[in-house]
GROMACS .gro file of C-alpha atoms in nm:
model
  283
    1UNK     CA    1   0.000   0.000   0.000
    2UNK     CA    2   0.122   0.349  -0.083
    3UNK     CA    3   0.189   0.575   0.213
    4UNK     CA    4   0.233   0.948   0.267
    5UNK     CA    5   0.474   1.077   0.532
    6UNK     CA    6   0.319   1.337   0.762
    7UNK     CA    7   0.544   1.431   1.056
    8UNK     CA    8   0.713   1.089   1.047
    9UNK     CA    9   0.383   0.900   1.043
   10UNK     CA   10   0.313   0.683   0.738
   11UNK     CA   11  -0.049   0.745   0.632
   12UNK     CA   12  -0.199   0.487   0.396
   13UNK     CA   13  -0.316   0.659   0.079
   14UNK     CA   14  -0.635   0.460   0.024
   15UNK     CA   15  -0.988   0.532  -0.092
   16UNK     CA   16  -1.277   0.416   0.126
   17UNK     CA   17  -1.359   0.145  -0.128
   18UNK     CA   18  -1.001   0.016  -0.126
   19UNK     CA   19  -0.994   0.011   0.254
   20UNK     CA   20  -1.325  -0.176   0.282
   21UNK     CA   21  -1.207  -0.434   0.028
   22UNK     CA   22  -0.877  -0.482   0.213
   23UNK     CA   23  -1.050  -0.519   0.550
   24UNK     CA   24  -1.290  -0.783   0.425
   25UNK     CA   25  -1.011  -0.987   0.267
   26UNK     CA   26  -0.727  -0.938   0.514
   27UNK     CA   27  -0.874  -0.796   0.834
   28UNK     CA   28  -0.659  -0.576   1.055
   29UNK     CA   29  -0.654  -0.277   1.288
   30UNK     CA   30  -0.762   0.067   1.162
   31UNK     CA   31  -0.657   0.393   1.327
   32UNK     CA   32  -0.766   0.732   1.196
   33UNK     CA   33  -0.510   1.007   1.272
   34UNK     CA   34  -0.615   1.370   1.288
   35UNK     CA   35  -0.428   1.684   1.403
   36UNK     CA   36  -0.485   1.602   1.771
   37UNK     CA   37  -0.344   1.251   1.720
   38UNK     CA   38  -0.031   1.387   1.551
   39UNK     CA   39   0.041   1.609   1.849
   40UNK     CA   40  -0.020   1.326   2.097
   41UNK     CA   41   0.211   1.098   1.898
   42UNK     CA   42   0.501   1.338   1.954
   43UNK     CA   43   0.473   1.301   2.332
   44UNK     CA   44   0.346   0.946   2.382
   45UNK     CA   45   0.591   0.660   2.303
   46UNK     CA   46   0.324   0.395   2.371
   47UNK     CA   47   0.089   0.554   2.119
   48UNK     CA   48   0.370   0.566   1.860
   49UNK     CA   49   0.424   0.194   1.916
   50UNK     CA   50   0.049   0.132   1.872
   51UNK     CA   51   0.052   0.324   1.543
   52UNK     CA   52   0.352   0.130   1.415
   53UNK     CA   53   0.172  -0.197   1.487
   54UNK     CA   54  -0.158  -0.091   1.326
   55UNK     CA   55  -0.244  -0.225   0.982
   56UNK     CA   56  -0.418   0.082   0.839
   57UNK     CA   57  -0.357   0.447   0.921
   58UNK     CA   58  -0.603   0.661   0.726
   59UNK     CA   59  -0.652   1.036   0.722
   60UNK     CA   60  -0.928   1.153   0.958
   61UNK     CA   61  -0.891   1.525   0.896
   62UNK     CA   62  -0.941   1.762   0.607
   63UNK     CA   63  -0.666   1.977   0.758
   64UNK     CA   64  -0.425   1.683   0.743
   65UNK     CA   65  -0.532   1.624   0.383
   66UNK     CA   66  -0.467   1.993   0.302
   67UNK     CA   67  -0.124   1.958   0.469
   68UNK     CA   68  -0.044   1.659   0.244
   69UNK     CA   69  -0.116   1.873  -0.063
   70UNK     CA   70   0.107   2.151   0.075
   71UNK     CA   71   0.386   1.895   0.121
   72UNK     CA   72   0.347   1.780  -0.240
   73UNK     CA   73   0.228   1.427  -0.154
   74UNK     CA   74  -0.152   1.451  -0.164
   75UNK     CA   75  -0.372   1.209   0.027
   76UNK     CA   76  -0.655   1.110  -0.205
   77UNK     CA   77  -0.939   1.092   0.048
   78UNK     CA   78  -1.030   1.186   0.404
   79UNK     CA   79  -1.162   0.875   0.579
   80UNK     CA   80  -1.281   0.970   0.926
   81UNK     CA   81  -1.403   0.705   1.168
   82UNK     CA   82  -1.752   0.855   1.155
   83UNK     CA   83  -1.755   0.813   0.774
   84UNK     CA   84  -1.579   0.477   0.766
   85UNK     CA   85  -1.805   0.299   1.015
   86UNK     CA   86  -2.140   0.353   0.835
   87UNK     CA   87  -1.966   0.276   0.505
   88UNK     CA   88  -1.835  -0.047   0.663
   89UNK     CA   89  -2.167  -0.176   0.794
   90UNK     CA   90  -2.344  -0.070   0.474
   91UNK     CA   91  -2.081  -0.251   0.266
   92UNK     CA   92  -2.134  -0.566   0.476
   93UNK     CA   93  -2.511  -0.554   0.526
   94UNK     CA   94  -2.554  -0.891   0.353
   95UNK     CA   95  -2.229  -1.044   0.476
   96UNK     CA   96  -2.328  -1.279   0.758
   97UNK     CA   97  -1.962  -1.324   0.853
   98UNK     CA   98  -1.950  -0.965   0.974
   99UNK     CA   99  -2.077  -0.940   1.332
  100UNK     CA  100  -1.993  -0.618   1.515
  101UNK     CA  101  -1.944  -0.545   1.885
  102UNK     CA  102  -1.964  -0.178   1.992
  103UNK     CA  103  -1.744  -0.069   2.282
  104UNK     CA  104  -1.774   0.288   2.407
  105UNK     CA  105  -2.002   0.589   2.462
  106UNK     CA  106  -2.205   0.666   2.773
  107UNK     CA  107  -2.428   0.408   2.933
  108UNK     CA  108  -2.730   0.342   2.713
  109UNK     CA  109  -2.598   0.531   2.411
  110UNK     CA  110  -2.427   0.229   2.251
  111UNK     CA  111  -2.752   0.031   2.290
  112UNK     CA  112  -2.944   0.300   2.101
  113UNK     CA  113  -2.679   0.299   1.829
  114UNK     CA  114  -2.706  -0.082   1.807
  115UNK     CA  115  -3.082  -0.068   1.758
  116UNK     CA  116  -3.067   0.209   1.500
  117UNK     CA  117  -2.791   0.046   1.294
  118UNK     CA  118  -2.959  -0.295   1.297
  119UNK     CA  119  -3.286  -0.137   1.185
  120UNK     CA  120  -3.107   0.050   0.907
  121UNK     CA  121  -2.919  -0.258   0.784
  122UNK     CA  122  -3.212  -0.496   0.817
  123UNK     CA  123  -3.035  -0.757   1.026
  124UNK     CA  124  -2.857  -0.785   1.361
  125UNK     CA  125  -2.514  -0.686   1.231
  126UNK     CA  126  -2.441  -0.529   1.573
  127UNK     CA  127  -2.451  -0.838   1.793
  128UNK     CA  128  -2.382  -0.670   2.127
  129UNK     CA  129  -2.244  -0.355   2.290
  130UNK     CA  130  -2.098  -0.227   2.613
  131UNK     CA  131  -2.048   0.119   2.761
  132UNK     CA  132  -1.764   0.099   3.015
  133UNK     CA  133  -1.727   0.327   3.316
  134UNK     CA  134  -1.467   0.605   3.318
  135UNK     CA  135  -1.120   0.469   3.398
  136UNK     CA  136  -1.216   0.108   3.320
  137UNK     CA  137  -0.893   0.054   3.125
  138UNK     CA  138  -0.700   0.060   3.455
  139UNK     CA  139  -0.913  -0.222   3.599
  140UNK     CA  140  -0.782  -0.551   3.463
  141UNK     CA  141  -1.080  -0.748   3.598
  142UNK     CA  142  -1.317  -0.515   3.413
  143UNK     CA  143  -1.116  -0.549   3.093
  144UNK     CA  144  -1.121  -0.928   3.119
  145UNK     CA  145  -1.497  -0.914   3.174
  146UNK     CA  146  -1.532  -0.708   2.854
  147UNK     CA  147  -1.320  -0.959   2.663
  148UNK     CA  148  -1.549  -1.241   2.781
  149UNK     CA  149  -1.853  -1.042   2.673
  150UNK     CA  150  -1.703  -0.991   2.326
  151UNK     CA  151  -1.618  -1.360   2.295
  152UNK     CA  152  -1.969  -1.464   2.404
  153UNK     CA  153  -2.124  -1.234   2.142
  154UNK     CA  154  -1.956  -1.416   1.852
  155UNK     CA  155  -1.835  -1.084   1.711
  156UNK     CA  156  -1.582  -1.083   1.429
  157UNK     CA  157  -1.543  -0.704   1.437
  158UNK     CA  158  -1.488  -0.475   1.737
  159UNK     CA  159  -1.557  -0.104   1.692
  160UNK     CA  160  -1.410   0.096   1.980
  161UNK     CA  161  -1.528   0.452   2.047
  162UNK     CA  162  -1.339   0.562   2.358
  163UNK     CA  163  -1.147   0.859   2.224
  164UNK     CA  164  -0.776   0.882   2.149
  165UNK     CA  165  -0.540   0.752   2.269
  166UNK     CA  166  -0.744   0.526   2.499
  167UNK     CA  167  -0.918   0.335   2.219
  168UNK     CA  168  -0.601   0.268   2.020
  169UNK     CA  169  -0.408   0.153   2.327
  170UNK     CA  170  -0.692  -0.074   2.443
  171UNK     CA  171  -0.715  -0.240   2.103
  172UNK     CA  172  -0.340  -0.295   2.085
  173UNK     CA  173  -0.325  -0.432   2.439
  174UNK     CA  174  -0.605  -0.687   2.404
  175UNK     CA  175  -0.635  -0.778   2.035
  176UNK     CA  176  -0.431  -1.097   2.077
  177UNK     CA  177  -0.680  -1.219   2.337
  178UNK     CA  178  -0.959  -1.202   2.077
  179UNK     CA  179  -0.843  -1.440   1.800
  180UNK     CA  180  -1.195  -1.468   1.656
  181UNK     CA  181  -1.205  -1.093   1.592
  182UNK     CA  182  -1.056  -1.015   1.251
  183UNK     CA  183  -1.117  -0.639   1.233
  184UNK     CA  184  -1.065  -0.366   1.494
  185UNK     CA  185  -1.189  -0.014   1.422
  186UNK     CA  186  -1.095   0.291   1.633
  187UNK     CA  187  -1.394   0.519   1.569
  188UNK     CA  188  -1.390   0.801   1.827
  189UNK     CA  189  -1.728   0.971   1.877
  190UNK     CA  190  -1.898   0.766   1.603
  191UNK     CA  191  -2.117   0.568   1.844
  192UNK     CA  192  -2.259   0.897   1.976
  193UNK     CA  193  -2.329   1.010   1.618
  194UNK     CA  194  -2.498   0.682   1.526
  195UNK     CA  195  -2.719   0.700   1.834
  196UNK     CA  196  -2.815   1.060   1.762
  197UNK     CA  197  -2.668   1.161   2.099
  198UNK     CA  198  -2.435   1.411   1.926
  199UNK     CA  199  -2.470   1.576   1.587
  200UNK     CA  200  -2.204   1.583   1.316
  201UNK     CA  201  -2.097   1.904   1.150
  202UNK     CA  202  -2.270   2.005   0.825
  203UNK     CA  203  -2.105   1.850   0.522
  204UNK     CA  204  -1.987   2.186   0.386
  205UNK     CA  205  -1.800   2.256   0.711
  206UNK     CA  206  -1.636   1.916   0.700
  207UNK     CA  207  -1.530   1.963   0.339
  208UNK     CA  208  -1.390   2.308   0.420
  209UNK     CA  209  -1.182   2.172   0.708
  210UNK     CA  210  -1.403   2.339   0.969
  211UNK     CA  211  -1.539   2.033   1.148
  212UNK     CA  212  -1.313   2.124   1.444
  213UNK     CA  213  -1.487   2.462   1.469
  214UNK     CA  214  -1.832   2.301   1.478
  215UNK     CA  215  -1.723   2.063   1.753
  216UNK     CA  216  -1.559   2.347   1.944
  217UNK     CA  217  -1.882   2.549   1.933
  218UNK     CA  218  -2.079   2.244   2.052
  219UNK     CA  219  -1.839   2.155   2.337
  220UNK     CA  220  -1.625   2.463   2.411
  221UNK     CA  221  -1.538   2.375   2.770
  222UNK     CA  222  -1.408   2.029   2.678
  223UNK     CA  223  -1.238   2.107   2.346
  224UNK     CA  224  -1.104   2.465   2.359
  225UNK     CA  225  -0.760   2.362   2.484
  226UNK     CA  226  -0.726   2.081   2.230
  227UNK     CA  227  -0.810   2.294   1.928
  228UNK     CA  228  -0.683   2.639   2.028
  229UNK     CA  229  -0.360   2.546   2.210
  230UNK     CA  230  -0.247   2.186   2.180
  231UNK     CA  231  -0.307   2.154   1.804
  232UNK     CA  232  -0.151   2.486   1.699
  233UNK     CA  233   0.212   2.363   1.669
  234UNK     CA  234   0.098   2.123   1.394
  235UNK     CA  235   0.107   2.400   1.135
  236UNK     CA  236   0.461   2.509   1.220
  237UNK     CA  237   0.577   2.149   1.212
  238UNK     CA  238   0.427   2.101   0.865
  239UNK     CA  239   0.610   2.412   0.741
  240UNK     CA  240   0.929   2.275   0.898
  241UNK     CA  241   0.881   1.943   0.714
  242UNK     CA  242   0.827   2.131   0.387
  243UNK     CA  243   1.147   2.333   0.436
  244UNK     CA  244   1.348   2.021   0.520
  245UNK     CA  245   1.207   1.843   0.213
  246UNK     CA  246   1.311   2.131  -0.014
  247UNK     CA  247   1.656   2.158   0.144
  248UNK     CA  248   1.727   1.785   0.113
  249UNK     CA  249   1.566   1.734  -0.226
  250UNK     CA  250   1.644   2.047  -0.427
  251UNK     CA  251   1.939   2.232  -0.272
  252UNK     CA  252   2.036   2.410  -0.596
  253UNK     CA  253   1.688   2.558  -0.641
  254UNK     CA  254   1.685   2.665  -0.277
  255UNK     CA  255   2.024   2.837  -0.320
  256UNK     CA  256   1.897   3.038  -0.618
  257UNK     CA  257   1.593   3.146  -0.416
  258UNK     CA  258   1.805   3.261  -0.123
  259UNK     CA  259   2.072   3.455  -0.315
  260UNK     CA  260   1.856   3.765  -0.359
  261UNK     CA  261   1.724   3.787  -0.003
  262UNK     CA  262   1.810   4.107   0.189
  263UNK     CA  263   1.976   4.111   0.532
  264UNK     CA  264   1.652   4.223   0.694
  265UNK     CA  265   1.460   3.929   0.544
  266UNK     CA  266   1.742   3.694   0.647
  267UNK     CA  267   1.691   3.802   1.008
  268UNK     CA  268   1.321   3.714   0.987
  269UNK     CA  269   1.399   3.379   0.823
  270UNK     CA  270   1.654   3.291   1.090
  271UNK     CA  271   1.399   3.373   1.360
  272UNK     CA  272   1.139   3.138   1.213
  273UNK     CA  273   1.393   2.862   1.152
  274UNK     CA  274   1.482   2.875   1.521
  275UNK     CA  275   1.115   2.869   1.623
  276UNK     CA  276   1.034   2.576   1.393
  277UNK     CA  277   1.342   2.383   1.502
  278UNK     CA  278   1.247   2.426   1.868
  279UNK     CA  279   0.894   2.314   1.785
  280UNK     CA  280   1.022   1.996   1.623
  281UNK     CA  281   1.259   1.932   1.916
  282UNK     CA  282   1.027   1.985   2.208
  283UNK     CA  283   0.670   1.920   2.079
   0.00000   0.00000   0.00000
């Protein structure tokens, strides 16, 4: 599979159709990196290890897709968890081998999502669900109980909506204890969307890369820090990657560009090079 390098993370450059076909034939673990994930990956060695061991890393952000175009290696399609999951169960509505277990959301929400999806598909494709309590991942007895519940359901697919990085780490930690499960999907807030508990942004906002703004307006107290502070260094890091790509790949062109720069402009350039280098070092 072709990949695109974004901040040292190899993103699989797949269409939704190609991903669905690959999952049905080969199975695997799907993670869906967005800007927030990229920033967490820089500080969390365990999450980096999880990403390296995942089978599919697909772009979950229009902003990340825009960044890929800026870097000259365009990602062909944004495949967010909330788009992938309905595409997945729709693709497999008549495939009796696909039996899905939902893990995540608040108590009762996953059950509503199960009922709505099964009604939409016309069969019990969601075989069971569970909404764990906050902090459950630190309780090994609770995790083992969840594993037994998944096994008893006969599920061949587990869709985990616990938020990043909890969902990715839980999948990586316990996937070997579920040999009958062929596909693991990290789907974030998708269970809430499917249940109608939360609303998705309008399509035009998503296509314009403004889904973050819609979510911020809906949940400002929870998300302001993520979007307005923690995610901001992403843009400087992308510019840094672009500069390093130009320097390493086309030094002669870069030299011609720099020859006519005034001393005043050089001072500004040096300032931003220092800032970007510090960003890459410490973030």
